[in-house]
Coordinates of C-alpha atoms in Angstrom, one line a residue:
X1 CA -37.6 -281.3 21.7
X2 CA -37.9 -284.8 22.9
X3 CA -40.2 -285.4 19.6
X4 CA -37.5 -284.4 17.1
X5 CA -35.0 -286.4 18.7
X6 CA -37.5 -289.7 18.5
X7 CA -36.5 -289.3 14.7
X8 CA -33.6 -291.8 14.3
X9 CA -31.7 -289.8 11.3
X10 CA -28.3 -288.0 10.2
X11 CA -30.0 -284.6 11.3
X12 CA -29.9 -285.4 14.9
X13 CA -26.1 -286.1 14.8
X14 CA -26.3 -282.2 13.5
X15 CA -28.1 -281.2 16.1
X16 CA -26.5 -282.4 19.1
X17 CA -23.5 -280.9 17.9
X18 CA -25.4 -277.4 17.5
X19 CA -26.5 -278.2 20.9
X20 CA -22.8 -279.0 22.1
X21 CA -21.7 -275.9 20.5
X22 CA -24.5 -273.9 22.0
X23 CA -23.8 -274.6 25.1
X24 CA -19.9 -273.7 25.0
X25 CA -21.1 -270.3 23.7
X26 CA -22.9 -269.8 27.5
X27 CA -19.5 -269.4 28.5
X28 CA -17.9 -267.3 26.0
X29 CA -16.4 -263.9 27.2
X30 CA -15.6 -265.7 30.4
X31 CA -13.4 -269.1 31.0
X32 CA -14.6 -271.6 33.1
X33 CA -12.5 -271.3 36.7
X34 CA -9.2 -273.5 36.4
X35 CA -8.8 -276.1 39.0
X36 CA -5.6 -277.5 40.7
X37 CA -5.9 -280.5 39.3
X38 CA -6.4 -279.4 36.2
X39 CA -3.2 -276.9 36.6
X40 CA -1.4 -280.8 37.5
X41 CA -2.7 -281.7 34.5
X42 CA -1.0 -279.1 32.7
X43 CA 2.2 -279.1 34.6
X44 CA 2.6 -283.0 34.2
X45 CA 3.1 -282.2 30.2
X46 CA 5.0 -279.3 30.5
X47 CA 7.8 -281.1 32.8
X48 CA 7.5 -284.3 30.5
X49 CA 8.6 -282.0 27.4
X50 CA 11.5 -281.2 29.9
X51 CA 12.9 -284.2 29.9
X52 CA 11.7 -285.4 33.1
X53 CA 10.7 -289.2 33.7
X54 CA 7.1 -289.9 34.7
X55 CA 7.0 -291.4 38.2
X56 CA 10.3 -291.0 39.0
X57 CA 11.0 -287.4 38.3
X58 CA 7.7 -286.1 38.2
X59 CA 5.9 -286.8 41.2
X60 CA 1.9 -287.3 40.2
X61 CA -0.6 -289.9 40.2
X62 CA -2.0 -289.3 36.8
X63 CA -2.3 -292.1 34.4
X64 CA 0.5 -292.6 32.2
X65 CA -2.0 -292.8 28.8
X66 CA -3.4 -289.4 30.1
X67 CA 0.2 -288.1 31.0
X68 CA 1.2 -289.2 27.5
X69 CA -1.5 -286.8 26.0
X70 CA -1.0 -283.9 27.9
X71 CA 2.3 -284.0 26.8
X72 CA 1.2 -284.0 23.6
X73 CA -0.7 -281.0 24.3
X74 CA 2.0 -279.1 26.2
X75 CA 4.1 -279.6 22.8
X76 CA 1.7 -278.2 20.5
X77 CA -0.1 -275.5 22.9
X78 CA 1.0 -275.2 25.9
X79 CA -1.2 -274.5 29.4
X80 CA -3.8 -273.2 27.1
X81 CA -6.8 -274.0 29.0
X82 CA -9.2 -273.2 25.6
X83 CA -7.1 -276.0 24.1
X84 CA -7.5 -278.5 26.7
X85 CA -11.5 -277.5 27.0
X86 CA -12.1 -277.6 23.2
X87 CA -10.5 -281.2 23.2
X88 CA -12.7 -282.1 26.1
X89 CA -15.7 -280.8 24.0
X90 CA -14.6 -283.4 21.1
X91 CA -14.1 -285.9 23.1
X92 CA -17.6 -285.4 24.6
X93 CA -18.9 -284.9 21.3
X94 CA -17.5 -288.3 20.3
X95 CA -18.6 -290.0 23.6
X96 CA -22.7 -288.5 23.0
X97 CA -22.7 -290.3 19.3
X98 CA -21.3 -293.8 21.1
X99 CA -23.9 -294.0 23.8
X100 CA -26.5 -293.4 21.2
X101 CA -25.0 -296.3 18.7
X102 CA -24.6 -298.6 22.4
X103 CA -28.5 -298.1 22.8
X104 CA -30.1 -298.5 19.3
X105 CA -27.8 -301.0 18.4
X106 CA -28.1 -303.2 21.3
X107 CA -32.2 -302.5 21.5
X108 CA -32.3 -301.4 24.5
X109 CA -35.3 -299.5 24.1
X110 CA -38.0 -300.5 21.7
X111 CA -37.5 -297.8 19.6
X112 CA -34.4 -296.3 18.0
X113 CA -33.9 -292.8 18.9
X114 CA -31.7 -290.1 20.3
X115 CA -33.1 -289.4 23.1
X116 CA -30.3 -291.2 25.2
X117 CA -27.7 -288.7 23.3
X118 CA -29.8 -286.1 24.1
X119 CA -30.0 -286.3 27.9
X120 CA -26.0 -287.0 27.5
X121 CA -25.1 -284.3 26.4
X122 CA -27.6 -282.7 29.0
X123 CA -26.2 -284.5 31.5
X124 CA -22.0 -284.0 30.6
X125 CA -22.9 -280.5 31.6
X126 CA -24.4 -280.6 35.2
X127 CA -20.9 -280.0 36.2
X128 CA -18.4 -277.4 34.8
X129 CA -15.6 -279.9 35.6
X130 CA -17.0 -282.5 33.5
X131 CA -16.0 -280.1 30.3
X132 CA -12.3 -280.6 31.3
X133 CA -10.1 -283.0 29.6
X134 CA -9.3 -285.2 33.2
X135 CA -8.0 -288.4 33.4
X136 CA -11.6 -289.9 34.0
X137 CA -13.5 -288.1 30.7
X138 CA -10.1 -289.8 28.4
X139 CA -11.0 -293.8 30.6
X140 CA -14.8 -292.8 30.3
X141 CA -14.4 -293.6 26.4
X142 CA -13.0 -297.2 26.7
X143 CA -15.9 -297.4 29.7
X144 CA -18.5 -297.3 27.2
X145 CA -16.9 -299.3 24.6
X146 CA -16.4 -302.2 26.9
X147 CA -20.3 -301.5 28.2
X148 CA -20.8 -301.9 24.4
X149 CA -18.8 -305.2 24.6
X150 CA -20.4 -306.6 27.4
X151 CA -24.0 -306.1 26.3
X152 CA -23.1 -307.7 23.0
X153 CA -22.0 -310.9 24.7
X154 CA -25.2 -311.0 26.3
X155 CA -27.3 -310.7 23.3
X156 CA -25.4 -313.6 21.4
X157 CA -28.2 -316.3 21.2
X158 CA -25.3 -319.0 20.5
X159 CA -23.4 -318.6 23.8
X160 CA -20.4 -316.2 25.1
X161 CA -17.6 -316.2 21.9
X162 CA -14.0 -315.4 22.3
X163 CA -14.4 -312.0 21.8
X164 CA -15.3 -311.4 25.4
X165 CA -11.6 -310.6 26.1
X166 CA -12.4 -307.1 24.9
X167 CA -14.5 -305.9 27.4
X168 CA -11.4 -306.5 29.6
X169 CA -9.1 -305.1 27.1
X170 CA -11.2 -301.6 27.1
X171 CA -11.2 -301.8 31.0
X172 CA -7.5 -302.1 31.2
X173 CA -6.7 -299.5 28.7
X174 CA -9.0 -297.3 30.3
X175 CA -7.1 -298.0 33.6
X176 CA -4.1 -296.2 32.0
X177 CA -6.2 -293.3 31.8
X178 CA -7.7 -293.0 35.1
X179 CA -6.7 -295.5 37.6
X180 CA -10.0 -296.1 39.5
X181 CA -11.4 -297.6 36.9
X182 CA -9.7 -301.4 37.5
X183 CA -12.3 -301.9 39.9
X184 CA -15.2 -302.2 36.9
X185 CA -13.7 -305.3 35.7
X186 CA -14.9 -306.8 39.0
X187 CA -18.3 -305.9 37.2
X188 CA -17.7 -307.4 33.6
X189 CA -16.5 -310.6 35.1
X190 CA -20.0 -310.5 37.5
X191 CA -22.5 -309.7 35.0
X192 CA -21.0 -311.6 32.5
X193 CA -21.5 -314.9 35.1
X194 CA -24.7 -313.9 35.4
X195 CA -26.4 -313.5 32.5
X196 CA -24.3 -315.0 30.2
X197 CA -22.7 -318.8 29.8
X198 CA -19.0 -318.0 30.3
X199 CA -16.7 -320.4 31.3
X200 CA -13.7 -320.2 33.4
X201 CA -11.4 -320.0 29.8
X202 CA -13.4 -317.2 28.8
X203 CA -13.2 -315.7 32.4
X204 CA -9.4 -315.9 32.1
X205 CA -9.1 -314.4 29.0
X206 CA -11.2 -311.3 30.3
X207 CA -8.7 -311.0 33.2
X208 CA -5.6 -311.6 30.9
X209 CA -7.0 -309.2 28.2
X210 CA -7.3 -306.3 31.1
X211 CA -3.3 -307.7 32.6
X212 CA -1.7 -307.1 28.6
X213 CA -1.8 -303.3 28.3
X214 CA -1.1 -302.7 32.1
X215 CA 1.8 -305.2 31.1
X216 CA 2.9 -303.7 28.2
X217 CA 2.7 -300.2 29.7
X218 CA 5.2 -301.9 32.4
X219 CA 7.8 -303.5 30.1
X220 CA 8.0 -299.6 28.6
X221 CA 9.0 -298.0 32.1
X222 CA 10.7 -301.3 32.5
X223 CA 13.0 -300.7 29.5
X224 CA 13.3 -297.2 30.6
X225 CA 15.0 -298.1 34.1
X226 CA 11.4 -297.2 35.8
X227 CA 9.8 -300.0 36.5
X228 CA 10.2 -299.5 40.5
X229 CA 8.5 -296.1 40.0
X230 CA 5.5 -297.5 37.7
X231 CA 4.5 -299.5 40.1
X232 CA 5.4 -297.9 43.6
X233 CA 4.0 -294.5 42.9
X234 CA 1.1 -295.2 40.5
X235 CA -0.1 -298.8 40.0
X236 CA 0.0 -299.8 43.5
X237 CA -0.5 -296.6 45.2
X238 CA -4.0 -296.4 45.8
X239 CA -6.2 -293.6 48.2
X240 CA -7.2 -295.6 51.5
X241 CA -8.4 -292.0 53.2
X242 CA -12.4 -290.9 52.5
X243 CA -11.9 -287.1 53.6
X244 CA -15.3 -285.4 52.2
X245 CA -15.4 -282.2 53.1
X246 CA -18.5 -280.3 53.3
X247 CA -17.7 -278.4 50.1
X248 CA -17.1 -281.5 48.2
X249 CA -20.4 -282.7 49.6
X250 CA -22.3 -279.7 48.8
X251 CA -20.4 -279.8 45.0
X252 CA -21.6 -283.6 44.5
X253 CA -25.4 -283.4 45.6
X254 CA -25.9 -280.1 44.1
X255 CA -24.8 -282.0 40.6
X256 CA -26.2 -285.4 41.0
X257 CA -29.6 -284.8 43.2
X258 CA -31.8 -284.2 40.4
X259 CA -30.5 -286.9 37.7
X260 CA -30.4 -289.0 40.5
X261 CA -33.4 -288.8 41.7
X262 CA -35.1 -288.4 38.2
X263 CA -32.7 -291.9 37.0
X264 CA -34.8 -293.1 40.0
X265 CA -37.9 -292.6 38.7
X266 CA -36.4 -293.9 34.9
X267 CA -35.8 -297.0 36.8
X268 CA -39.2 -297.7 38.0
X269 CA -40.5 -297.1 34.2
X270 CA -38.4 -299.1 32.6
X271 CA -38.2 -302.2 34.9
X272 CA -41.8 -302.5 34.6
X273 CA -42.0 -302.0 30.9
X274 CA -44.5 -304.9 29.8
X275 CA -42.5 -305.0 25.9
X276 CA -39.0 -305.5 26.6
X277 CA -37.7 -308.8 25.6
X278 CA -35.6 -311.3 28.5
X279 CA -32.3 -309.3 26.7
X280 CA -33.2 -305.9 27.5
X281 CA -34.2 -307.0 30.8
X282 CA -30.9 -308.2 31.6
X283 CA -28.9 -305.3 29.9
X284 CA -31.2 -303.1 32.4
X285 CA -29.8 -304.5 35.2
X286 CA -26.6 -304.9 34.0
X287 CA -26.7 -301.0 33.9
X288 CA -27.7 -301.0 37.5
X289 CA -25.0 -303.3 38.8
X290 CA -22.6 -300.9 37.0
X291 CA -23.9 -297.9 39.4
X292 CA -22.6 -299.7 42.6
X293 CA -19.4 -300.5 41.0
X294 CA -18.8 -296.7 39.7
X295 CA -19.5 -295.7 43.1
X296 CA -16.6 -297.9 44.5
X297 CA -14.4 -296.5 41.8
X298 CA -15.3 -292.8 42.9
X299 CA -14.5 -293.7 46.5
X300 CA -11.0 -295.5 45.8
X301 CA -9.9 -292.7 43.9
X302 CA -9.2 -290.3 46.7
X303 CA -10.2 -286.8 45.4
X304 CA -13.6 -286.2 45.4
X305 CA -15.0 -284.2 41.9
X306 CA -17.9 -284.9 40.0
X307 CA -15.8 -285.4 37.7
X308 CA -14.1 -288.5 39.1
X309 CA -17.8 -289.8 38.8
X310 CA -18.0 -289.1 35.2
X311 CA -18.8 -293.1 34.8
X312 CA -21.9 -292.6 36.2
X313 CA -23.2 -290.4 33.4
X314 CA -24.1 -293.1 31.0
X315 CA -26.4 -295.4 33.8
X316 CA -28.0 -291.9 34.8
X317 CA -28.5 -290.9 30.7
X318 CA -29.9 -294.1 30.1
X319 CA -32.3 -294.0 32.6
X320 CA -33.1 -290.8 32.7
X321 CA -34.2 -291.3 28.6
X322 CA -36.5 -294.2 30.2
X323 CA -38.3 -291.8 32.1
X324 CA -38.7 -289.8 28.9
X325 CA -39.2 -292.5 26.6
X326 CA -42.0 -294.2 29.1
X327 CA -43.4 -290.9 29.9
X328 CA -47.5 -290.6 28.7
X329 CA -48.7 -288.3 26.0
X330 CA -46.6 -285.7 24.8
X331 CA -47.4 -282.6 26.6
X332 CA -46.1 -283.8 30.4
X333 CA -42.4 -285.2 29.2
X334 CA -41.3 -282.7 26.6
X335 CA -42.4 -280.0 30.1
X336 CA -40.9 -282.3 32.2
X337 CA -37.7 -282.2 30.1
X338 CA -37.6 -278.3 29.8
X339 CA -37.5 -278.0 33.3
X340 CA -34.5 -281.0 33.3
X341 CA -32.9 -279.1 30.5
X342 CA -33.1 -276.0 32.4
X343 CA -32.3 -276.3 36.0
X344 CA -29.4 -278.8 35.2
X345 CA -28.1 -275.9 32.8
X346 CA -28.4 -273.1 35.5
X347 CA -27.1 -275.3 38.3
X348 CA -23.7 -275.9 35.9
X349 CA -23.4 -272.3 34.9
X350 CA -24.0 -270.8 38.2
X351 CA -21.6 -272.9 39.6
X352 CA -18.5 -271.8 37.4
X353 CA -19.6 -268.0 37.0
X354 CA -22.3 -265.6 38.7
X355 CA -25.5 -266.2 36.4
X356 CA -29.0 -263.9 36.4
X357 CA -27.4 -263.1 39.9
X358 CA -26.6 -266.4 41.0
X359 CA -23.5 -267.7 42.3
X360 CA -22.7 -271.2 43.7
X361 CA -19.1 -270.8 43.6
X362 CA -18.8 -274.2 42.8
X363 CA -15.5 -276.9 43.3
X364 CA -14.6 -273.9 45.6
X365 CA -11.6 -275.6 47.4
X366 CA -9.8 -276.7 44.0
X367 CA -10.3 -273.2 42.4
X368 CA -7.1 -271.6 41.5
X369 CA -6.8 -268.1 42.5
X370 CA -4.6 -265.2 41.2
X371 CA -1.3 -265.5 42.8
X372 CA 0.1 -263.3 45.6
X373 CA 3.4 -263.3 45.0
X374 CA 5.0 -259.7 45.0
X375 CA 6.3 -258.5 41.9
X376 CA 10.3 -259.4 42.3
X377 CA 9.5 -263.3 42.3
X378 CA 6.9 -263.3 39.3
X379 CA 8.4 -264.8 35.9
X380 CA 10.9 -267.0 38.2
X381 CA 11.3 -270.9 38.0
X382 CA 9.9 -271.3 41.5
X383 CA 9.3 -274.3 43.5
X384 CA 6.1 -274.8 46.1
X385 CA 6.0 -276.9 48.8
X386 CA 2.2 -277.6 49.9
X387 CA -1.5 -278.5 48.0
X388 CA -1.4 -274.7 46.9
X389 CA 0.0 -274.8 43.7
X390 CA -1.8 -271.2 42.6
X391 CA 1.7 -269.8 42.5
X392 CA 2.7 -271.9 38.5
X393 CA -0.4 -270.4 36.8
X394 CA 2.1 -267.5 35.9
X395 CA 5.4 -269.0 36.8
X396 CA 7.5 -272.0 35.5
X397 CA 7.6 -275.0 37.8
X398 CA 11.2 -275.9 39.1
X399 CA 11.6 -279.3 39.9
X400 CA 9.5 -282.4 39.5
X401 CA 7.7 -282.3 43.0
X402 CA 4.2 -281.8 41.6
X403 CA 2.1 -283.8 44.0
X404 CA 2.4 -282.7 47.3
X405 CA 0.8 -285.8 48.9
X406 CA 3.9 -287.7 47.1
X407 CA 6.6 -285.0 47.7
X408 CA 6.1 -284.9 51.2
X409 CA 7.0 -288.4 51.9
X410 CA 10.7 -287.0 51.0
X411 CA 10.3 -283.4 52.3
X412 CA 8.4 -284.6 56.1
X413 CA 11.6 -287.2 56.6
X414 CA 14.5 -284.8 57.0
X415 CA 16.7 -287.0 58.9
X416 CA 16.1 -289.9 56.5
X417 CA 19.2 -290.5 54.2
X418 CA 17.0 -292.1 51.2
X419 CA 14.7 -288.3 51.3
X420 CA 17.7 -286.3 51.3
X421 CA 19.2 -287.8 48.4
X422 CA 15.9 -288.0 46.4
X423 CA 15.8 -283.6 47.5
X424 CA 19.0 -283.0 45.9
X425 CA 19.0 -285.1 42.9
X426 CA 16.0 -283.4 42.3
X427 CA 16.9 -280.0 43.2
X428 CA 20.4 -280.4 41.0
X429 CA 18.4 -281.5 37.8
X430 CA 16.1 -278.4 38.2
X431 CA 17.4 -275.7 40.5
X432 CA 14.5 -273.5 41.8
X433 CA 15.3 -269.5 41.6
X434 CA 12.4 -269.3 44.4
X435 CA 11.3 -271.6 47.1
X436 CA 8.1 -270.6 48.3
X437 CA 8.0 -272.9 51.5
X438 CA 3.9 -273.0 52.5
X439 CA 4.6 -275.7 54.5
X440 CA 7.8 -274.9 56.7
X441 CA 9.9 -277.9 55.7
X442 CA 12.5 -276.3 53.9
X443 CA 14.5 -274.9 57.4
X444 CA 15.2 -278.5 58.2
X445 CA 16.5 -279.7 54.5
X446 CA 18.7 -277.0 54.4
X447 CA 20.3 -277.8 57.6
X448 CA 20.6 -281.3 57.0
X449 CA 21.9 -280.7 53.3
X450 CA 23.9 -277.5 54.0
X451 CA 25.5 -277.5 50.5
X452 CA 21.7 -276.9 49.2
X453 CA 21.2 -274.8 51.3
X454 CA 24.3 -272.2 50.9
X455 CA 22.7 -271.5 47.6
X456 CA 19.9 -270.1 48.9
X457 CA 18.8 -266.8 51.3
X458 CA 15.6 -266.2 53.1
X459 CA 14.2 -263.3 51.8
X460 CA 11.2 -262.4 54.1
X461 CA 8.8 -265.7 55.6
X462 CA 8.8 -268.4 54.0
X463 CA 10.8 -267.7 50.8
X464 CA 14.1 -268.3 49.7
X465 CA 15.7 -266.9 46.9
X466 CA 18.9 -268.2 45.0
X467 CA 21.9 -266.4 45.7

């Protein structure tokens, strides 16, 4: 395999997407397991079509750029989780054929080749998460292109030109996406002082370049009235808690062990490749700096997923291809790769589904499960109070409380005037026909807002029904 793809031509553009295709068929007959946050996802374009305000009527972190296509979604197909997947599948599609143009058009390696595509796409599906359409896959696009950007300014022979603003550019549009991702400008402006002549102008314009979409993204919800909500519940409201639990352990190192440790042994190759010009040396450790700073990014986002570490795919691709690429003869790395190929395949499918009776039960904490709820409350507009959000698989959300970890500033402060009035603003837009109260809160609102809760009767434990 790893011979075929050493032929640069239009043929291996087919093939990958045979490959691509291949691959989704593993899962045909049986959808991948959706996630919470991918049921946020979801939700945060059906309540947008609603006529709710991001940020200040729907409660979620996500992006506004990715909030702005999932309600595009929502319009056209509704939570359909195949439409969301085959999107993703595009996307990564896309994504493969741009990392492949990033390293034969920069010369990275000596030779031009698809081998970096092809370990990829390998590599996009250790994790059945990373086949989702998240904020982080949409940002990971604009990642690469302002990689892309960087390198170039590197390579220039006649000094840093004045089109280094768009690797800042790409970084703050990706930010839209995914918001983590403000912290690789920190890395653009650091590699680009160290292997490149930029002056403070230049470095200026990076930083401005990266400011103007945030800006711009500001002056909408500005001209909207929602300004204070841009900011206060997205732009400036970062994770500061790093809660692993053991299953989110388990779920990383079972996806990233082996690339890691094989990206390892791709960075031992490469570095001490005796052909590489002063350029690719640079743009190799360029690629390493970019690891530590897609490790911060992964830690300030708050929820850890492999997929929130989606960034790290390219560094790991490209190295991993080194330790191809570099590898002796023919017959030890096209064995070497089967054996890549293979385990990094059964690792991903065992994880989602039971496989040649296997089962990892992977991203088992974020898995939503079939819900509960007895028959007379099923096909309601129903509200949740809690993380578990199982219950709007099969029910319409009420309300614009999606986030929990938002919602409960409001709902854990019943004797606060400024929570009440956010509650029943909320509640009156979108009156719930059943509050299913996980996390016991709901006693207190109704006694401090008895008007609310005269509208309402506790059926059995912890649910309310509207009278």
């Amino acid at each position: 395999m790893l011979t075929f793809f050493r032929i640069n031509s239009i043929f291996q553009v087919i093939t990958l997407l045979a490959l691509l295709l291949g691959l989704k068929m593993i899962y045909i007959g049986s959808k991948l397991p959706l996630l919470t946050y991918e049921l946020e996802w979801m939700l945060v374009g059906e309540k947008l079509n609603e006529g709710l305000k991001l940020y200040s009527e729907v409660l979620t972190q996500v992006g506004p750029l990715s909030s702005f296509v999932y309600q595009m979604i929502d319009l056209w197909a509704g939570k359909n989780q195949f439409v969301y997947e085959t999107i993703a599948s595009v996307l990564i599609f896309i994504q493969t054929l741009y990392f492949v143009f990033i390293t034969n058009r920069r010369n990275l390696f000596n030779e031009k080749n698809y081998i970096p595509g092809l370990v990829y796409l390998v590599l996009i599906n250790a994790s059945f998460d990373f086949l989702k359409l998240s904020p982080a896959l949409m940002a990971n696009t604009f990642v690469l292109m302002a990689l892309n950007s960087t390198l170039r300014q590197i390579e220039k022979r006649e000094g840093v030109g004045d089109d280094v603003f768009e690797a800042g550019l790409f970084l703050g549009i990706a930010t839209l996406f995914h918001l983590p991702s403000f912290v690789l400008l920190a890395w653009a402006i650091l590699v680009l002082f160290l292997y490149t002549g930029i002056n403070i102008r230049q470095t200026f314009m990076v930083i401005l370049a990266f400011i103007m979409p945030i800006f711009f993204m500001y002056l909408y919800f500005y001209f909207n009235d929602q300004a204070e909500y841009f900011t206060d519940i997205w732009l400036f409201h970062l994770s500061y808690s790093f809660d692993f639990s053991l299953l989110g352990l388990r779920d990383i190192l079972v996806t990233f062990v082996l690339p890691m440790a094989l990206g390892f042994f791709g960075i031992i190759r490469v570095l001490r490749g005796h052909r590489y010009n002063s350029f690719q040396n640079r743009s190799h450790q360029l690629i390493i700096i970019s690891s530590i700073f897609i490790l911060v990014s992964f830690f300030v986002s708050g929820q850890y997923t492999p997929s929130n570490m989606i960034y790290i795919v390219a560094p790991l691709a490209f190295f991993c291809a080194g330790f191809f690429i570099h590898g002796k003869k023919m017959l030890i790395p096209e064995t070497l790769f089967l054996l890549f190929f293979v385990t990094t395949l059964f690792i991903s499918v065992s994880g989602a589904k039971p496989f040649l009776g296997v089962s990892q039960n992977g991203l088992a904490n974020f898995r939503v499960i079939e819900s509960e709820l007895k028959p007379q409350y099923q096909g309601k507009r129903i509200f949740v109070t809690g993380q578990h959000i199982d219950a709007y698989k099969t029910n319409e959300m009420a309300t614009g409380y999606l986030s929990w970890s938002l919602a409960k500033n409001d709902f854990e402060k019943p004797n606060n005037y400024v929570s009440l009035s956010n509650i029943y603003n909320n509640f009156k837009k979108d009156m719930p026909e059943v509050i299913i109260d996980g996390e016991n809160v709901i006693p207190a609102i109704f006694k401090n807002i008895p008007e609310l809760g005269a509208k309402y009767k506790a059926s059995e434990k912890g649910i309310y029904v509207r009278i």
